[in-house]
XYZ file of C-alpha atoms in Angstrom:
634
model
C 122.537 60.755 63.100
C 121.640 58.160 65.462
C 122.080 60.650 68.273
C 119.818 62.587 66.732
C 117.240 59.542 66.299
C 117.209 59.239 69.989
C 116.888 62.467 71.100
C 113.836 63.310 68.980
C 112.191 59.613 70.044
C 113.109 60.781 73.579
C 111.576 64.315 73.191
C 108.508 62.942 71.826
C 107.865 60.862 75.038
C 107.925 64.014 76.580
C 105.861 65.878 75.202
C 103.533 62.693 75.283
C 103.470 63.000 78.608
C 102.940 66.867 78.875
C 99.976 66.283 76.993
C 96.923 66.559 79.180
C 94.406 67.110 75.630
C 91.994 64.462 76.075
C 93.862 62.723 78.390
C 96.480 61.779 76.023
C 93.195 59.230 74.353
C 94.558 57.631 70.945
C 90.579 58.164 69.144
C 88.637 55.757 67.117
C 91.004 53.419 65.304
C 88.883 53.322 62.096
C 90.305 56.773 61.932
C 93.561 56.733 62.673
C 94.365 53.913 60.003
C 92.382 56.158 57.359
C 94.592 59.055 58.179
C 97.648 56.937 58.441
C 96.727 56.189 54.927
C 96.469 59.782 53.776
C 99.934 60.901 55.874
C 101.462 57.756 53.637
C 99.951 59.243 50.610
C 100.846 62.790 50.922
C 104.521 61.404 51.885
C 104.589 59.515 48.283
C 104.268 62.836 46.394
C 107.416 65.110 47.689
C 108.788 68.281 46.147
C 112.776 68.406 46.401
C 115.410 71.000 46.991
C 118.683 69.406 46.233
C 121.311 70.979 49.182
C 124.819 69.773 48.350
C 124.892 66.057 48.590
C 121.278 65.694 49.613
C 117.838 67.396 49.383
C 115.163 69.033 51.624
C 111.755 67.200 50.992
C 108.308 68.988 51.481
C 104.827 67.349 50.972
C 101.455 68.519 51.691
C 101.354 66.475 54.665
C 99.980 69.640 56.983
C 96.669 69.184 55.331
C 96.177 65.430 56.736
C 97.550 67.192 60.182
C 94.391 69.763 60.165
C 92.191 66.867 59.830
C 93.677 64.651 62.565
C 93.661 67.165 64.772
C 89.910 67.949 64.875
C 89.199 64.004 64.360
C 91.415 62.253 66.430
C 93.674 62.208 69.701
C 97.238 63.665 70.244
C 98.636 60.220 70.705
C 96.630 59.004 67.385
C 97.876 62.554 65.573
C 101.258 61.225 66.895
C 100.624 57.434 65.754
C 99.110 58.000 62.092
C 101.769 60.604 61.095
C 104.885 58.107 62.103
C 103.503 55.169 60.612
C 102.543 57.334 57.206
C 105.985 58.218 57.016
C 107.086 54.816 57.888
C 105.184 53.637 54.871
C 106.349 56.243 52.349
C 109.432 56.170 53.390
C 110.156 51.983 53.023
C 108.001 52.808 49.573
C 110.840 55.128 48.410
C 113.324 52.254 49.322
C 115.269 54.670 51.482
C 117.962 52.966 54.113
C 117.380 52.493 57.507
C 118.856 55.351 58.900
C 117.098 57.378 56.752
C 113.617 55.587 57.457
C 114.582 56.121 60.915
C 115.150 59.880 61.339
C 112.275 60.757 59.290
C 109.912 58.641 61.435
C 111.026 60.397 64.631
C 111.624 63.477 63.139
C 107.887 63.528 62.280
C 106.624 61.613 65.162
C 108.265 64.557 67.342
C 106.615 67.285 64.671
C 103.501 65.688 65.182
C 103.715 65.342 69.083
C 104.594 69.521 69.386
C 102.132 70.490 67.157
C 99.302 67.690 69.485
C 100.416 69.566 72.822
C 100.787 73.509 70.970
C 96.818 72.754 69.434
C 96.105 71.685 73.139
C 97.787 73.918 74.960
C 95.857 76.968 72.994
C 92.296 75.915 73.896
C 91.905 74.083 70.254
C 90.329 70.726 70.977
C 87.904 73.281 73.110
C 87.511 75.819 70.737
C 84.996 76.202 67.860
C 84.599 78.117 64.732
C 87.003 80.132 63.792
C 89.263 80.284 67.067
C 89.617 76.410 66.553
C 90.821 77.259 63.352
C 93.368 79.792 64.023
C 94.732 77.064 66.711
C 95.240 74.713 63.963
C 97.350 76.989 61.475
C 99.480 77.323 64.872
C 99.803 74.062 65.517
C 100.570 73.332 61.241
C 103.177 76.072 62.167
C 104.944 74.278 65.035
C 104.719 70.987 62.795
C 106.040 72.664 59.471
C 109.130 74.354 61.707
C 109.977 71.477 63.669
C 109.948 69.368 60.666
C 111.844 72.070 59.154
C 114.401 72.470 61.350
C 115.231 68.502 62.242
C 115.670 68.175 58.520
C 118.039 71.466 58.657
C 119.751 69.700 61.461
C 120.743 66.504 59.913
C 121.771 68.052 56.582
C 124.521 70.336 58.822
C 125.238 67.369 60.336
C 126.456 65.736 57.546
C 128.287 68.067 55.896
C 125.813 70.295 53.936
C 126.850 73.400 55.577
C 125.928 75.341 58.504
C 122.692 75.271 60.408
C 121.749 78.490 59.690
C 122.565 78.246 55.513
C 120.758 75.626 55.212
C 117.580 76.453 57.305
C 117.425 79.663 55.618
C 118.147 78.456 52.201
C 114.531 76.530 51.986
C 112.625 78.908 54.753
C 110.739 80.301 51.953
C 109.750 77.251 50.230
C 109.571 75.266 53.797
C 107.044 78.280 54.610
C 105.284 78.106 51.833
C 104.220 74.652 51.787
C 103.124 74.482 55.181
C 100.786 77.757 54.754
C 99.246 76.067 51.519
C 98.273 72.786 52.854
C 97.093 74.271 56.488
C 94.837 75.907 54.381
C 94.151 73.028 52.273
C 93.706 70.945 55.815
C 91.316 73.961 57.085
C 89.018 73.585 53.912
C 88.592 70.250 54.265
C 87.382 70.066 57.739
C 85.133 72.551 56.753
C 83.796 71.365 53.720
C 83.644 67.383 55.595
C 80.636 68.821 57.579
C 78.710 69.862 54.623
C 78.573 65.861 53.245
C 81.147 63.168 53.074
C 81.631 63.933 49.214
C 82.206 67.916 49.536
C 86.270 67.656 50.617
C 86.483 65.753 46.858
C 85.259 69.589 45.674
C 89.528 70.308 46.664
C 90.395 68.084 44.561
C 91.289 70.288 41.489
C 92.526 72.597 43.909
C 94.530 70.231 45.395
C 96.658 68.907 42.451
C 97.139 72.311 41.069
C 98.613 73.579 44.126
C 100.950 70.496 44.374
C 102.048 70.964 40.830
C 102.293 74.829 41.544
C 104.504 74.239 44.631
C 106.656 71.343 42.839
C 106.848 73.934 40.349
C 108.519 76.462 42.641
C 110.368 73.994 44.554
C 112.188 72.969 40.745
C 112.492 76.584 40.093
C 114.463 77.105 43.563
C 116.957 74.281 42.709
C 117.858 75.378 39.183
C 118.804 78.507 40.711
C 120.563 77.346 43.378
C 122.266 74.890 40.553
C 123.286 77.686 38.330
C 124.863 79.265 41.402
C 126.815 76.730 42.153
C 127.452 76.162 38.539
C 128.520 80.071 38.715
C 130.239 79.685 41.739
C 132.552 76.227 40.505
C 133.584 78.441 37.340
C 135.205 81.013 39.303
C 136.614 78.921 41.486
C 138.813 77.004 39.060
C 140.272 79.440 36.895
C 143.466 79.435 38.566
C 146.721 77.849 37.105
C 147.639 75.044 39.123
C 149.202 71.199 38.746
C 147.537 68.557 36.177
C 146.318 66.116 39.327
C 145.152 68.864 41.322
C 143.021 70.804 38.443
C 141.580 67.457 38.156
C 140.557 67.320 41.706
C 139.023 70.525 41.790
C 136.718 70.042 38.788
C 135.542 67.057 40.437
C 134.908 68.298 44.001
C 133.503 71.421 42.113
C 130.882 68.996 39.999
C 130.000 66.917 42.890
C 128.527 69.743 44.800
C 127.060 71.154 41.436
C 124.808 67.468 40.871
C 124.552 66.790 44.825
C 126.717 63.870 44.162
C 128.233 61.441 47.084
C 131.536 61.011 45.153
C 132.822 62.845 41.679
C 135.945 61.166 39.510
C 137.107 63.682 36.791
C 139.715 62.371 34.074
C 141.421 63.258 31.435
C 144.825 62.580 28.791
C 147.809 63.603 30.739
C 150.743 65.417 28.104
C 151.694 61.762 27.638
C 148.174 60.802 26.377
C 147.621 58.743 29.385
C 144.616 58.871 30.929
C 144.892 59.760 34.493
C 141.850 60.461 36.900
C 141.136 61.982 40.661
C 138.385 60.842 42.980
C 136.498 63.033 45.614
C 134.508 61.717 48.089
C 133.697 62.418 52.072
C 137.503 60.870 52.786
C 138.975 63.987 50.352
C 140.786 63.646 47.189
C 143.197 60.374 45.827
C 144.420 59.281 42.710
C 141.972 57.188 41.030
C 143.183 53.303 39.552
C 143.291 52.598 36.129
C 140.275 50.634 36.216
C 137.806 53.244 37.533
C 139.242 55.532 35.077
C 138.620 52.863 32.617
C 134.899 52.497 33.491
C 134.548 56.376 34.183
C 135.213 57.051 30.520
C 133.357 54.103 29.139
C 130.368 55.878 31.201
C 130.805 58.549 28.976
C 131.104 56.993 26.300
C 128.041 55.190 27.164
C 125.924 57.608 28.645
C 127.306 61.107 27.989
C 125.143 63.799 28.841
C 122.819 61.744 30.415
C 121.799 60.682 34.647
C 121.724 57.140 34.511
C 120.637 54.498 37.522
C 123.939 52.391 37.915
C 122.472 48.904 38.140
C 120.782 49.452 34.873
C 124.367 49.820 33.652
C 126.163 46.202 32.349
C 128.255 44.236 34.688
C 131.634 45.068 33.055
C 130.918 48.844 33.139
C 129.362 48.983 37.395
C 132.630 46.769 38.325
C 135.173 49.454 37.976
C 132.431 52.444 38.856
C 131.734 54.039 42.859
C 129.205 53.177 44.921
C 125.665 54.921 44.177
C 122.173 54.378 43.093
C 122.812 56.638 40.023
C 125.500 58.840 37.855
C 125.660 61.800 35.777
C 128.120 61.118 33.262
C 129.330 64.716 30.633
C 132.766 64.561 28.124
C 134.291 66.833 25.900
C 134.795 64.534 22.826
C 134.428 61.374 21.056
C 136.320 58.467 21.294
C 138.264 58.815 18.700
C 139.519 62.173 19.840
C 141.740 60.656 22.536
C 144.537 62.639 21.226
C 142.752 65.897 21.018
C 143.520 68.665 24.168
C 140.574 68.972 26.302
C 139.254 65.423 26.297
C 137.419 64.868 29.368
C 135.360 62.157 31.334
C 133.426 63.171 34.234
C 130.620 61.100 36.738
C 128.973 62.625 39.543
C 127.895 59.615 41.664
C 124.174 60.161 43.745
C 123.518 58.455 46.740
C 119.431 60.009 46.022
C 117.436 58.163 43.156
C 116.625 59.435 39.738
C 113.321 62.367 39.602
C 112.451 64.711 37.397
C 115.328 66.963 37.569
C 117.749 64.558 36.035
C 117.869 65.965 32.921
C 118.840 69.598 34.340
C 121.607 67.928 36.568
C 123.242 66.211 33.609
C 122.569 69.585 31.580
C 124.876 71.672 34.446
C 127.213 69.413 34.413
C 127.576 69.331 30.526
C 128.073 73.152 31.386
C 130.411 72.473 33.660
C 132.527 69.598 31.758
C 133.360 72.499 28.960
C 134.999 74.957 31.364
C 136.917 71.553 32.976
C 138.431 70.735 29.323
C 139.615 74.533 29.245
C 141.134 74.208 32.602
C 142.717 71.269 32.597
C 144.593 72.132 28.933
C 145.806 74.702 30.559
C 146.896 72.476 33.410
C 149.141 70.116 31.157
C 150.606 74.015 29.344
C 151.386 74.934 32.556
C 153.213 71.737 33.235
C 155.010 71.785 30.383
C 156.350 75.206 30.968
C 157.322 74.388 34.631
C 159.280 71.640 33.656
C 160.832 73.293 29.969
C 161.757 75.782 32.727
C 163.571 73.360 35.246
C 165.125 71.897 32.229
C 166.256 75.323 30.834
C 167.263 75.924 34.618
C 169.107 72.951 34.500
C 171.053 73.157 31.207
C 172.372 76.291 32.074
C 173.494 74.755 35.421
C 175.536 72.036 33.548
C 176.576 74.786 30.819
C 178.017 76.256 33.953
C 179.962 73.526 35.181
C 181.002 72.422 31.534
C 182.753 75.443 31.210
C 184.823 75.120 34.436
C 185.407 71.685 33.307
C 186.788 72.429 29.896
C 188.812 75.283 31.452
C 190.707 73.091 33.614
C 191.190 70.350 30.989
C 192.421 72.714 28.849
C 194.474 74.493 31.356
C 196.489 70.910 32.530
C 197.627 69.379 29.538
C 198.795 73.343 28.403
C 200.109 73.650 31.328
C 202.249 70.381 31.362
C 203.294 70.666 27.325
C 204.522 74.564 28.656
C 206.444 73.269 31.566
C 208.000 70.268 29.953
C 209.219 73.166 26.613
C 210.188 75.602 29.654
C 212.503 73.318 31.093
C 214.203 71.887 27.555
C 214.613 75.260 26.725
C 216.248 76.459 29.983
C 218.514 73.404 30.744
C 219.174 73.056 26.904
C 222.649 71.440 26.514
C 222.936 70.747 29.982
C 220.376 67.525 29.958
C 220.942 63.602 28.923
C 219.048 62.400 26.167
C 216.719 60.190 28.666
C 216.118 63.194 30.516
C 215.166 65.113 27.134
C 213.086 62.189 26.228
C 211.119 62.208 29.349
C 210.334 65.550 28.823
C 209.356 65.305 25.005
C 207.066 62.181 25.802
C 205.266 64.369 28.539
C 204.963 67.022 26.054
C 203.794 64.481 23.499
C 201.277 62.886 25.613
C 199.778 65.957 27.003
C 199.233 67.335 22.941
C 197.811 64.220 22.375
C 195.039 64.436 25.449
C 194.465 68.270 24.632
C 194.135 67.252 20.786
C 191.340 64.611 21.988
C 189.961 67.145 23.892
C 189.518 69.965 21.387
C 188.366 67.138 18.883
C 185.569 66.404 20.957
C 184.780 69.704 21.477
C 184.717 69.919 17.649
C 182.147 67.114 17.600
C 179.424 68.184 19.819
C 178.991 71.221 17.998
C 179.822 69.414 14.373
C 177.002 66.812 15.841
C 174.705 70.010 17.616
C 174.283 71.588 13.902
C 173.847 68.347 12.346
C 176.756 69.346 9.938
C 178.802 65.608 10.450
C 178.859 63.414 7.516
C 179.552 59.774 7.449
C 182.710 58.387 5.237
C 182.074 54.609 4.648
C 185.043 52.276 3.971
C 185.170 48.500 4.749
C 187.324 48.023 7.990
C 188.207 44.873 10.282
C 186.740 46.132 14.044
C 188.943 43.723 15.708
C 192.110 45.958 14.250
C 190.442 48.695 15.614
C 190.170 47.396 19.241
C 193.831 46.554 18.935
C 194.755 50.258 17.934
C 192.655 51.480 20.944
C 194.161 49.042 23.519
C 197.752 49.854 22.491
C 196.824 53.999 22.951
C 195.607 53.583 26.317
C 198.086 50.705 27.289
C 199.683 52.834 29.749
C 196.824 55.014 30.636
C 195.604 51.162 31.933
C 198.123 49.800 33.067
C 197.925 46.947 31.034
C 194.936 46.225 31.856
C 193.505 45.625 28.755
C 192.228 42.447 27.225
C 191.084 42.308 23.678
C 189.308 39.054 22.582
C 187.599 38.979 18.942
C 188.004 36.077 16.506
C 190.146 37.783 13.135
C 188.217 37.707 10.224
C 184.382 37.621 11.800
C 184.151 40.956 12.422
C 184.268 42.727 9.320
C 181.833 46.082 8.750
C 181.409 48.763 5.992
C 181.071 52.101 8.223
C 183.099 54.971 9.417
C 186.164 54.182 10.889
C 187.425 57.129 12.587
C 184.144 57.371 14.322
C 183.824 53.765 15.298
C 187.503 54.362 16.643
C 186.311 57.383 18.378
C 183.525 55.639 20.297
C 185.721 52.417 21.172
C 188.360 55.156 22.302
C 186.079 56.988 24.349
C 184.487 54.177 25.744
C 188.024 52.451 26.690
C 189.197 55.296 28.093
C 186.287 55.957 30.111
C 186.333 52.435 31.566
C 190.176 53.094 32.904
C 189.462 56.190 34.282
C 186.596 54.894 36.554
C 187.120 51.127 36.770
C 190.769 51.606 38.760
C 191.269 48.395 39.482
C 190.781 44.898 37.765
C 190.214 43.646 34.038
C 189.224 46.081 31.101
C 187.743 43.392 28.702
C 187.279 44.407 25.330
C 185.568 42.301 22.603
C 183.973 41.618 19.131
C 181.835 38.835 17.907
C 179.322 38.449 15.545
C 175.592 39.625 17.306
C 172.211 39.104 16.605
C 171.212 39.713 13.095
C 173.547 41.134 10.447
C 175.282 42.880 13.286
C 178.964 43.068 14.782
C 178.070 43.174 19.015
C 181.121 44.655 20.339
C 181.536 44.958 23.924
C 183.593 46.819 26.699
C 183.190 45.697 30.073
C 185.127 46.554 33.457
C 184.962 45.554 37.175
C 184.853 48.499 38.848
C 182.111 50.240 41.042
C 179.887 50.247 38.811
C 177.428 52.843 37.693
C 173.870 52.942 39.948
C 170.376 52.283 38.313
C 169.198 55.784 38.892
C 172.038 57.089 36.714
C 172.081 54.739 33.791
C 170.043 56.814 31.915
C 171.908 60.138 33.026
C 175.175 59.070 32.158
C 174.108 59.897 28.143
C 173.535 63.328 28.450
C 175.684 66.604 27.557
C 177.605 67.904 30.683
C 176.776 65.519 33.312
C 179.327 63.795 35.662
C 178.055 61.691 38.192
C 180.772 63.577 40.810
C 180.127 67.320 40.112
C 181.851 68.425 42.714
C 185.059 70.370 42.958
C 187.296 67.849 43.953
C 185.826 64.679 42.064
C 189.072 62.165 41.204
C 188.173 61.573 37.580
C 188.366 64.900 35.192
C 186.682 65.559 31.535
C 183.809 67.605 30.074
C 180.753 65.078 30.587
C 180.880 64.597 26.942
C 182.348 61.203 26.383
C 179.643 59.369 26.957
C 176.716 61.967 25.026
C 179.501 62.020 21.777
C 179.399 57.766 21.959
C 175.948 57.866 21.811
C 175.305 60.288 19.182
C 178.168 58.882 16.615
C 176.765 55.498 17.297
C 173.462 57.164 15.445
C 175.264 58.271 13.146
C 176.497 54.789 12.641
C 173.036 53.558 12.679
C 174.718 51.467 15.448
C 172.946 50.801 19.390
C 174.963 51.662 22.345
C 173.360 50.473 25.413
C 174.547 50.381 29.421
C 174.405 47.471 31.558
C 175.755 46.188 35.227
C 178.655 43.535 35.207
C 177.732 40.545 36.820
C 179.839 40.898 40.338
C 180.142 44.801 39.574
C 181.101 47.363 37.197
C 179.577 48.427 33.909
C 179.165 46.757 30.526
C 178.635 48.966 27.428
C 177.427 47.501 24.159
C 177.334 48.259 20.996
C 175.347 46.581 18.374
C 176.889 48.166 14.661
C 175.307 46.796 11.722
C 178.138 45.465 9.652
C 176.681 47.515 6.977
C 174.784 50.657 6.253
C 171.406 50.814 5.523
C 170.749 51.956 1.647
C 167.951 54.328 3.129
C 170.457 55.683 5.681
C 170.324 59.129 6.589
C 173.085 60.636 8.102
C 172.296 61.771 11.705
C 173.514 65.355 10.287
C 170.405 65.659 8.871
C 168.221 64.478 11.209
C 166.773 66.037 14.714
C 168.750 64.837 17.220
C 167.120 62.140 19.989
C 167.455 62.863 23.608
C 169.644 60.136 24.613
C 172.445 61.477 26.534
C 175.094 60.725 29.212
């Protein structure tokens, strides 16, 4: 823009110079500071067409031209209509940049339309020839004014040259024809009597109105367009965040906004928001989402000017001078679908058409709340799909696991009867007890093994029942220490004080769980101290606790290690065996238990698991058989 700035001041000297009309003379200055006054004037009563982000303005200033033209110099032509829309300009508290192009935009307008009323004979002509040299010179004025401003909105973004020249040619064109006209009658009627131009008066106000009129009418068309136009383009199914994004880059171009934040309840109920401005498209922080909804709240439906707004409610907000602010529903609908909170933030000050802007985007904020629901559905299914995707995955692999951990311990208890039976009577007794004990053991770990199986589906159908008896959990830690004795290596240290650790619940299960969870800690904990223990916890609560030293299980699979058919090693040749149902069948008998089984890191390494079993059941217990079952799995 500031390119542009100088090469219109610098093409003005030119054409300052090419002027040869009167030798370039400035005219009287009483003159020149009344028509300065009337360019101001004329400049303080635009008509807007609202292009993207920003607007095309029109005025009637060709009329004041006409006048100069016949009454003063090109230099004083050049003078009064820069300084006029200096003054209107600074009076419509417009920046500096902006006060800046439009003064050389028009001092350059002015200076071609000085040297074109020269250059045909008009400061020489009379009658009606001098008139026909003005309407060309309001010509080269209205299209060099025309096209600048065409310029600078391409420049910035609103489109091509070409769109947006075209796009207001008509209104552009007629403006300029109405108020040459206008200018024309004026001189003529000023050398009838000082008071005869006042006879345009009426004529004068009707056409402005007329011609606002029109220029209104053009941007509510071009506003229902785009309000078309933004419709169509966002029916597609796509992601939450970038639905979001769309609806507000689509409503910033639909209000001629400088930046757009559109947000709504995520499936979580969280609200989550995007922002679009000339850098693209970001995430937006919890505090302008915040703000953006108490806008709406606020000032739904409505375009409001921002420092009106209270100081709480601007901190969070973008920068403009106002906002357009549409929802979906009221505040107390947060948990309905379709809740939405859109602003449209306007670097250009409030006029008459605020009330249509906030009207389109109303429109607009409807069809958002439809797209964005189906947004989050469309979520949801992606994700029930990658879960469905994934479940069968670890179906897959649970079945190769349970076929080999079937297959070993049958295969062992067959080879170890294969072998008594073909060297019967020819084998010691420690020989035959060798055998019997591997046959023994290996029942015992496929007997586990089809007992878990059991479980899950026992647990899946919610057909388990709880059988309460009073039991000592200390005795039961013994009982599992001495099964897996060997299994640990004697690794296994139970601490609990006798007597402080009594509980009414199930004791199978709670020996299942401790089992489970012992065994687990010897198969992946290799080396070092299995400690188990029982002490009285927090509450009416026995916290019993099994914690080993080995590697430990990382923080981005704590919260995996509950679930059906996961092992952490998945592969083919992974050290440890099992189903991946240890872990889910500890957690879900612990509900049943009404007990708390949680997973932490051992200081120095390893994993801790602890469970917190209330040393009695609740007399509004419901067994977890009956209950749907939470989503808490290894």
């Amino acid at each position: 823009v500031l390119g542009l700035i100088v090469a219109h001041l610098g093409l003005t000297a030119a054409l300052l110079g090419l002027s040869v009309a009167d030798a370039g003379r400035v005219g009287a200055p009483d003159r020149v500071v009344a028509l300065t006054a009337l360019f101001a004037i004329v400049g303080l009563l635009p008509m807007h067409l609202e292009l993207g982000r920003s607007a095309c303005t029109f005025t009637l200033v060709e009329a004041v031209l006409v006048v100069g033209l016949f009454a003063i110099g090109p230099l004083g032509v050049v003078l009064a209509a820069a300084a006029g829309e200096t003054i209107a300009c600074l009076c419509h508290r417009q920046g500096p940049m902006k006060v800046a192009y439009n003064t050389a935009a028009t001092a350059l307008a002015a200076a071609v339309a000085a040297l074109a009323f020269a250059v045909v004979g008009g400061p020489t002509a009379h009658g009606t020839a001098a008139y026909g040299c003005a309407l060309l010179a309001t010509a080269a004025f209205a299209l060099c004014i025309h096209a600048s401003t065409s310029l600078v909105l391409a420049a910035t973004g609103e489109g091509r040259f070409e769109e947006v020249f075209l796009v207001s040619a008509s209104l552009a064109a007629l403006a300029s024809a109405v108020s040459g006209t206008i200018g024309l009658a004026l001189k003529a009627l000023s050398a009838e009597g000082r008071l005869a131009p006042l006879l345009l008066v009426p004529l004068v106000v009707v056409v402005a109105l007329e011609t606002q009129r029109a220029a209104a009418h053009r941007t509510e068309r071009l506003r229902f367009e785009r309000l078309y136009s933004a419709s169509a383009r966002t029916t597609g199914l796509q992601g939450f965040s970038a639905t979001l994004a769309q609806a507000a880059a689509e409503a910033r171009t639909l209000v001629t906004g400088s930046a757009a934040v559109c947000c709504a309840p995520d499936r979580d109920g969280r609200w989550r928001g995007m922002v679009v401005d000339d850098a693209g498209s970001r995430p937006a922080d919890p505090r302008t989402v915040a703000a953006v909804v108490a806008l709406v709240e606020h000032a739904g439906g409505t375009e409001i000017v921002i420092e009106t707004l209270p100081v709480p409610m601007r901190a969070g907000l973008l920068p403009g001078a106002t906002a357009v602010a549409a929802g979906t529903a009221p505040p107390a609908a947060d948990d309905q679908p379709g809740r939405i909170a859109m602003a449209v933030f306007r670097e250009l000050g409030s006029d008459d058409q605020r009330t249509a802007r906030a009207k389109a985007l109303e429109a607009f904020v409807f069809h958002t709340a439809l797209i964005t629901t189906n947004a989050s559905l469309y979520e949801r299914m992606e994700d029930a799909l990658r879960q469905q995707v994934d479940l069968n995955r670890q179906k897959d692999e649970f079945l190769a696991a349970v076929s080999h951990e079937l297959r070993t311990p049958l295969a062992s208890m067959l080879g170890s009867v294969e072998t008594l039976r073909r060297l019967e009577g020819r084998m010691d007794t420690e020989a035959k007890a060798k055998f019997f004990t591997i046959a023994h053991r290996q029942g015992r770990r496929l007997q586990r093994l089809i007992e878990e199986l059991l479980l899950t589906a026992a647990v899946e159908h919610r057909q388990e029942s709880v059988v309460v008896e009073t039991v000592e959990v200390g005795d039961l830690l013994d009982e599992a220490a001495e099964d897996l004795d060997a299994q640990a290596h004697g690794r296994i240290v139970v601490d609990y004080v006798p007597g402080t650790t009594g509980a009414t619940t199930d004791p199978n299960k709670l020996r299942q769980v401790l089992t489970n969870l012992v065994e687990n800690a010897t198969k992946y904990a290799p080396n070092g101290l299995i400690e188990v223990s029982a002490a009285a916890g927090a509450g009416h609560n026995v916290e019993i606790r099994v914690v080993d030293h080995g590697p430990g299980i990382a923080a981005e699979d704590q919260g995996r290690v509950f679930e059906r058919f996961v092992q952490l090693d998945g592969s083919s040749t992974r050290a440890q065996g099992g189903t991946g149902l240890g872990l889910y069948l500890c957690r879900r008998v612990a509900e049943l238990l009404e007990a708390e089984l949680t997973l932490t890191d051992t200081p120095g390494g390893g994993a801790t698991f602890t469970l917190d079993l209330p040393r009695t059941l609740s007399t509004a217990f419901v067994p977890a058989a009956t209950r749907v079952p939470v989503e808490a799995r290894r």
